[in-house]
PDB file of C-alpha atoms in Angstrom:
ATOM      1  CA  UNK A   1       0.000   0.002   0.002  1.00  0.00           C
ATOM      2  CA  UNK A   2       1.398   3.385  -0.940  1.00  0.00           C
ATOM      3  CA  UNK A   3       0.386   6.879  -0.014  1.00  0.00           C
ATOM      4  CA  UNK A   4      -1.063   7.376  -3.503  1.00  0.00           C
ATOM      5  CA  UNK A   5      -3.757   4.827  -2.694  1.00  0.00           C
ATOM      6  CA  UNK A   6      -5.062   6.733   0.299  1.00  0.00           C
ATOM      7  CA  UNK A   7      -7.963   9.118  -0.259  1.00  0.00           C
ATOM      8  CA  UNK A   8      -6.989  11.129   2.854  1.00  0.00           C
ATOM      9  CA  UNK A   9      -3.798  12.299   1.180  1.00  0.00           C
ATOM     10  CA  UNK A  10      -5.613  13.902  -1.756  1.00  0.00           C
ATOM     11  CA  UNK A  11      -6.145  17.029   0.319  1.00  0.00           C
ATOM     12  CA  UNK A  12      -2.396  17.440   0.823  1.00  0.00           C
ATOM     13  CA  UNK A  13      -1.373  16.904  -2.804  1.00  0.00           C
ATOM     14  CA  UNK A  14      -0.494  19.910  -4.926  1.00  0.00           C
ATOM     15  CA  UNK A  15      -3.406  20.794  -7.223  1.00  0.00           C
ATOM     16  CA  UNK A  16      -2.803  20.688 -10.960  1.00  0.00           C
ATOM     17  CA  UNK A  17      -1.964  24.044 -12.574  1.00  0.00           C
ATOM     18  CA  UNK A  18      -4.961  26.400 -12.441  1.00  0.00           C
ATOM     19  CA  UNK A  19      -7.154  24.028 -10.453  1.00  0.00           C
ATOM     20  CA  UNK A  20      -8.655  24.866  -7.095  1.00  0.00           C
ATOM     21  CA  UNK A  21      -7.459  23.020  -4.028  1.00  0.00           C
ATOM     22  CA  UNK A  22      -9.730  20.164  -2.977  1.00  0.00           C
ATOM     23  CA  UNK A  23     -11.923  20.929   0.011  1.00  0.00           C
ATOM     24  CA  UNK A  24     -12.131  18.694   3.005  1.00  0.00           C
ATOM     25  CA  UNK A  25     -15.483  17.695   4.341  1.00  0.00           C
ATOM     26  CA  UNK A  26     -16.114  19.383   7.693  1.00  0.00           C
ATOM     27  CA  UNK A  27     -15.873  17.017  10.599  1.00  0.00           C
ATOM     28  CA  UNK A  28     -19.114  16.503  12.456  1.00  0.00           C
ATOM     29  CA  UNK A  29     -18.972  17.977  15.945  1.00  0.00           C
ATOM     30  CA  UNK A  30     -18.797  15.405  18.691  1.00  0.00           C
ATOM     31  CA  UNK A  31     -21.819  15.392  20.987  1.00  0.00           C
ATOM     32  CA  UNK A  32     -21.238  17.026  24.363  1.00  0.00           C
ATOM     33  CA  UNK A  33     -20.670  14.470  27.078  1.00  0.00           C
ATOM     34  CA  UNK A  34     -23.493  14.386  29.580  1.00  0.00           C
ATOM     35  CA  UNK A  35     -23.130  14.328  33.347  1.00  0.00           C
ATOM     36  CA  UNK A  36     -22.181  10.910  34.597  1.00  0.00           C
ATOM     37  CA  UNK A  37     -22.975  10.453  38.298  1.00  0.00           C
ATOM     38  CA  UNK A  38     -20.482   8.690  40.566  1.00  0.00           C
ATOM     39  CA  UNK A  39     -20.684   4.918  40.707  1.00  0.00           C
ATOM     40  CA  UNK A  40     -22.932   3.470  43.389  1.00  0.00           C
ATOM     41  CA  UNK A  41     -21.139   2.678  46.630  1.00  0.00           C
ATOM     42  CA  UNK A  42     -21.359  -0.605  48.427  1.00  0.00           C
ATOM     43  CA  UNK A  43     -22.444  -0.546  52.066  1.00  0.00           C
ATOM     44  CA  UNK A  44     -19.929  -1.766  54.690  1.00  0.00           C
ATOM     45  CA  UNK A  45     -20.290  -5.294  56.022  1.00  0.00           C
ATOM     46  CA  UNK A  46     -22.686  -5.894  58.866  1.00  0.00           C
ATOM     47  CA  UNK A  47     -21.221  -5.134  62.281  1.00  0.00           C
ATOM     48  CA  UNK A  48     -18.444  -2.927  60.886  1.00  0.00           C
ATOM     49  CA  UNK A  49     -17.268  -0.074  63.092  1.00  0.00           C
ATOM     50  CA  UNK A  50     -14.407   2.354  62.668  1.00  0.00           C
ATOM     51  CA  UNK A  51     -11.211   1.462  64.564  1.00  0.00           C
ATOM     52  CA  UNK A  52     -11.197   2.628  68.178  1.00  0.00           C
ATOM     53  CA  UNK A  53      -8.077   4.012  69.848  1.00  0.00           C
ATOM     54  CA  UNK A  54      -7.783   2.924  73.461  1.00  0.00           C
ATOM     55  CA  UNK A  55      -6.825   5.880  75.672  1.00  0.00           C
ATOM     56  CA  UNK A  56      -3.523   5.482  77.491  1.00  0.00           C
ATOM     57  CA  UNK A  57      -2.939   6.025  81.187  1.00  0.00           C
ATOM     58  CA  UNK A  58      -1.877   9.537  82.225  1.00  0.00           C
ATOM     59  CA  UNK A  59       1.856  10.025  82.826  1.00  0.00           C
ATOM     60  CA  UNK A  60       3.264   9.534  86.289  1.00  0.00           C
ATOM     61  CA  UNK A  61       4.402  12.450  88.451  1.00  0.00           C
ATOM     62  CA  UNK A  62       8.090  13.292  88.318  1.00  0.00           C
ATOM     63  CA  UNK A  63      10.032  13.129  91.587  1.00  0.00           C
ATOM     64  CA  UNK A  64      10.782  16.452  93.247  1.00  0.00           C
ATOM     65  CA  UNK A  65      14.140  18.004  92.384  1.00  0.00           C
ATOM     66  CA  UNK A  66      16.732  18.601  95.075  1.00  0.00           C
ATOM     67  CA  UNK A  67      18.053  22.015  94.052  1.00  0.00           C
ATOM     68  CA  UNK A  68      20.761  22.180  96.731  1.00  0.00           C
ATOM     69  CA  UNK A  69      22.202  18.827  95.640  1.00  0.00           C
ATOM     70  CA  UNK A  70      22.103  19.840  91.949  1.00  0.00           C
ATOM     71  CA  UNK A  71      24.010  23.071  92.740  1.00  0.00           C
ATOM     72  CA  UNK A  72      26.642  21.133  94.722  1.00  0.00           C
ATOM     73  CA  UNK A  73      27.188  18.632  91.883  1.00  0.00           C
ATOM     74  CA  UNK A  74      27.519  21.475  89.360  1.00  0.00           C
ATOM     75  CA  UNK A  75      30.184  23.126  91.548  1.00  0.00           C
ATOM     76  CA  UNK A  76      32.111  19.849  91.805  1.00  0.00           C
ATOM     77  CA  UNK A  77      31.939  19.338  88.029  1.00  0.00           C
ATOM     78  CA  UNK A  78      33.176  22.880  87.404  1.00  0.00           C
ATOM     79  CA  UNK A  79      36.131  22.327  89.785  1.00  0.00           C
ATOM     80  CA  UNK A  80      37.122  19.110  87.992  1.00  0.00           C
ATOM     81  CA  UNK A  81      36.826  20.808  84.587  1.00  0.00           C
ATOM     82  CA  UNK A  82      39.053  23.704  85.661  1.00  0.00           C
ATOM     83  CA  UNK A  83      41.608  21.257  87.142  1.00  0.00           C
ATOM     84  CA  UNK A  84      41.815  19.207  83.936  1.00  0.00           C
ATOM     85  CA  UNK A  85      42.157  22.405  81.900  1.00  0.00           C
ATOM     86  CA  UNK A  86      45.018  23.684  84.084  1.00  0.00           C
ATOM     87  CA  UNK A  87      46.903  20.367  83.833  1.00  0.00           C
ATOM     88  CA  UNK A  88      46.448  20.260  80.034  1.00  0.00           C
ATOM     89  CA  UNK A  89      47.628  23.869  79.737  1.00  0.00           C
ATOM     90  CA  UNK A  90      50.723  23.115  81.852  1.00  0.00           C
ATOM     91  CA  UNK A  91      51.607  20.090  79.692  1.00  0.00           C
ATOM     92  CA  UNK A  92      51.271  22.145  76.490  1.00  0.00           C
ATOM     93  CA  UNK A  93      53.413  24.932  77.979  1.00  0.00           C
ATOM     94  CA  UNK A  94      56.172  22.445  78.926  1.00  0.00           C
ATOM     95  CA  UNK A  95      56.080  20.920  75.423  1.00  0.00           C
ATOM     96  CA  UNK A  96      56.365  24.363  73.790  1.00  0.00           C
ATOM     97  CA  UNK A  97      59.350  25.230  76.012  1.00  0.00           C
ATOM     98  CA  UNK A  98      61.036  21.911  75.095  1.00  0.00           C
ATOM     99  CA  UNK A  99      60.513  22.477  71.342  1.00  0.00           C
ATOM    100  CA  UNK A 100      61.843  26.031  71.558  1.00  0.00           C
ATOM    101  CA  UNK A 101      64.897  24.847  73.563  1.00  0.00           C
ATOM    102  CA  UNK A 102      65.669  22.235  70.880  1.00  0.00           C
ATOM    103  CA  UNK A 103      65.417  24.800  68.093  1.00  0.00           C
ATOM    104  CA  UNK A 104      67.739  27.234  69.853  1.00  0.00           C
ATOM    105  CA  UNK A 105      70.303  24.726  71.155  1.00  0.00           C
TER     106      UNK A 105
END
């Protein structure tokens, strides 16, 4: 089958000299689609209920805080932190002095 055999292609062919171009038949307008309601729903099975969430127990009360003890432990932690920092600083200072002494001597 070639394109020459198709009647649809006659519209697109060049007309012979002096001839008018062939006219296409107007396409019939498609009918407007009507309203289509939603499909019918099926009822739930007998005895069906939505899932129920069981309420949980209320949270327990927190124990009372001992503010004096918390302050004492914070002071002790601060003292230890300062002590470790001083020892680390002293070690670094000694190492710097040793490196400088090696470079000079």
